[in-house]
XYZ file of C-alpha atoms in Angstrom:
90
model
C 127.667 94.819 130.188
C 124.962 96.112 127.642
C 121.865 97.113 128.767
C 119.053 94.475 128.510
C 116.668 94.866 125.976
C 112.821 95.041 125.893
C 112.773 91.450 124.828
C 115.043 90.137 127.385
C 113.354 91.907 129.986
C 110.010 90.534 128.998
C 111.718 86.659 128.741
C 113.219 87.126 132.048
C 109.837 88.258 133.554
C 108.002 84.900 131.729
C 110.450 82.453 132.443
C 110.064 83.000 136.462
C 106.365 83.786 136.390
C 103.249 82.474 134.392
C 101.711 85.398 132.993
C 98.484 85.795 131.062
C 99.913 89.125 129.420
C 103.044 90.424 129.604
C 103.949 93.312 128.044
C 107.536 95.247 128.534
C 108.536 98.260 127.169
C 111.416 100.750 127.827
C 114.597 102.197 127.071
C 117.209 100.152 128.284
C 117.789 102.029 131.731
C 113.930 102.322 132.655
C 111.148 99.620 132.007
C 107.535 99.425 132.123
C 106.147 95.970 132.498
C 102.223 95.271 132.452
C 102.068 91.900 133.882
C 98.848 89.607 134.231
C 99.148 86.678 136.300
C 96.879 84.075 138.273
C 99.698 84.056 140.890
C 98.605 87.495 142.086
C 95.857 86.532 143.060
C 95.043 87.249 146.872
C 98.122 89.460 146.980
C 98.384 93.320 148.037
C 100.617 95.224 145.442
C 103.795 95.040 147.178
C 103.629 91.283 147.400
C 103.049 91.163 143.622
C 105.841 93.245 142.999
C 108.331 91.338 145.161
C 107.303 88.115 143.383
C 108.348 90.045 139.941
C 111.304 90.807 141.688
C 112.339 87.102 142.500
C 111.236 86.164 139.203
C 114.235 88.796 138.094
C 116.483 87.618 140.432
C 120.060 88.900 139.835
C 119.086 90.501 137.116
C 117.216 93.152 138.608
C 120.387 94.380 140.803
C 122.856 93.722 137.832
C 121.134 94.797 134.671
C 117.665 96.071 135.340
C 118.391 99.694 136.589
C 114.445 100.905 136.815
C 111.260 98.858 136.786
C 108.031 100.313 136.609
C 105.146 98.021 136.979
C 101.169 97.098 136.488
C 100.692 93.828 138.512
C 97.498 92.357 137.904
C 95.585 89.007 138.304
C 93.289 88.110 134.914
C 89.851 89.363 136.564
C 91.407 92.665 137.153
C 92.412 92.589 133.241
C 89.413 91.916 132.054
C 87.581 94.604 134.322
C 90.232 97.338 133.548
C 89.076 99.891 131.221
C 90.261 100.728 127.657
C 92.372 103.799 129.653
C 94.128 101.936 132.161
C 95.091 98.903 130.200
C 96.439 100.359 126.368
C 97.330 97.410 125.091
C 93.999 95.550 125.683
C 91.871 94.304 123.175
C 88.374 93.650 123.874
């Protein structure tokens, strides 16, 4: 099986959780998601991360070999700094 792309990761990701901002990058072995969602709300970091996990499903055992990830909900986006979030635009 080929190794997912940055793309597919990111519409695997979106299609089992509403996200704000979702941005994916990687190599095809390791991934780096930065993933804003209202869902998160309320939740301690593992939670949010096991939710991006069922969102995966299968796919995270089967094609997904490493996941990195930011979890956070939109008020913690828009109170990150510049630093922590690269891809923001103010």
């Amino acid at each position: 099986m080929a190794d997912p792309t940055v793309d597919q990761v990111r519409s695997y990701i979106a299609a089992g959780l509403p996200c704000e901002h979702l941005v994916v990058e990687g190599d095809g072995q390791h991934f780096f998601a930065t993933i804003v969602s209202a869902e998160f709300d309320g939740l301690p970091r593992i939670r949010r991360h096991q939710r991006v996990y069922a969102a995966l499903g299968d796919r995270m055992r089967a094609e997904i070999h490493a996941l990195s990830m930011k979890t956070l909900t939109p008020a913690e986006w828009a109170a990150a700094p510049a630093a922590d979030a690269p891809h923001h635009s103010h």
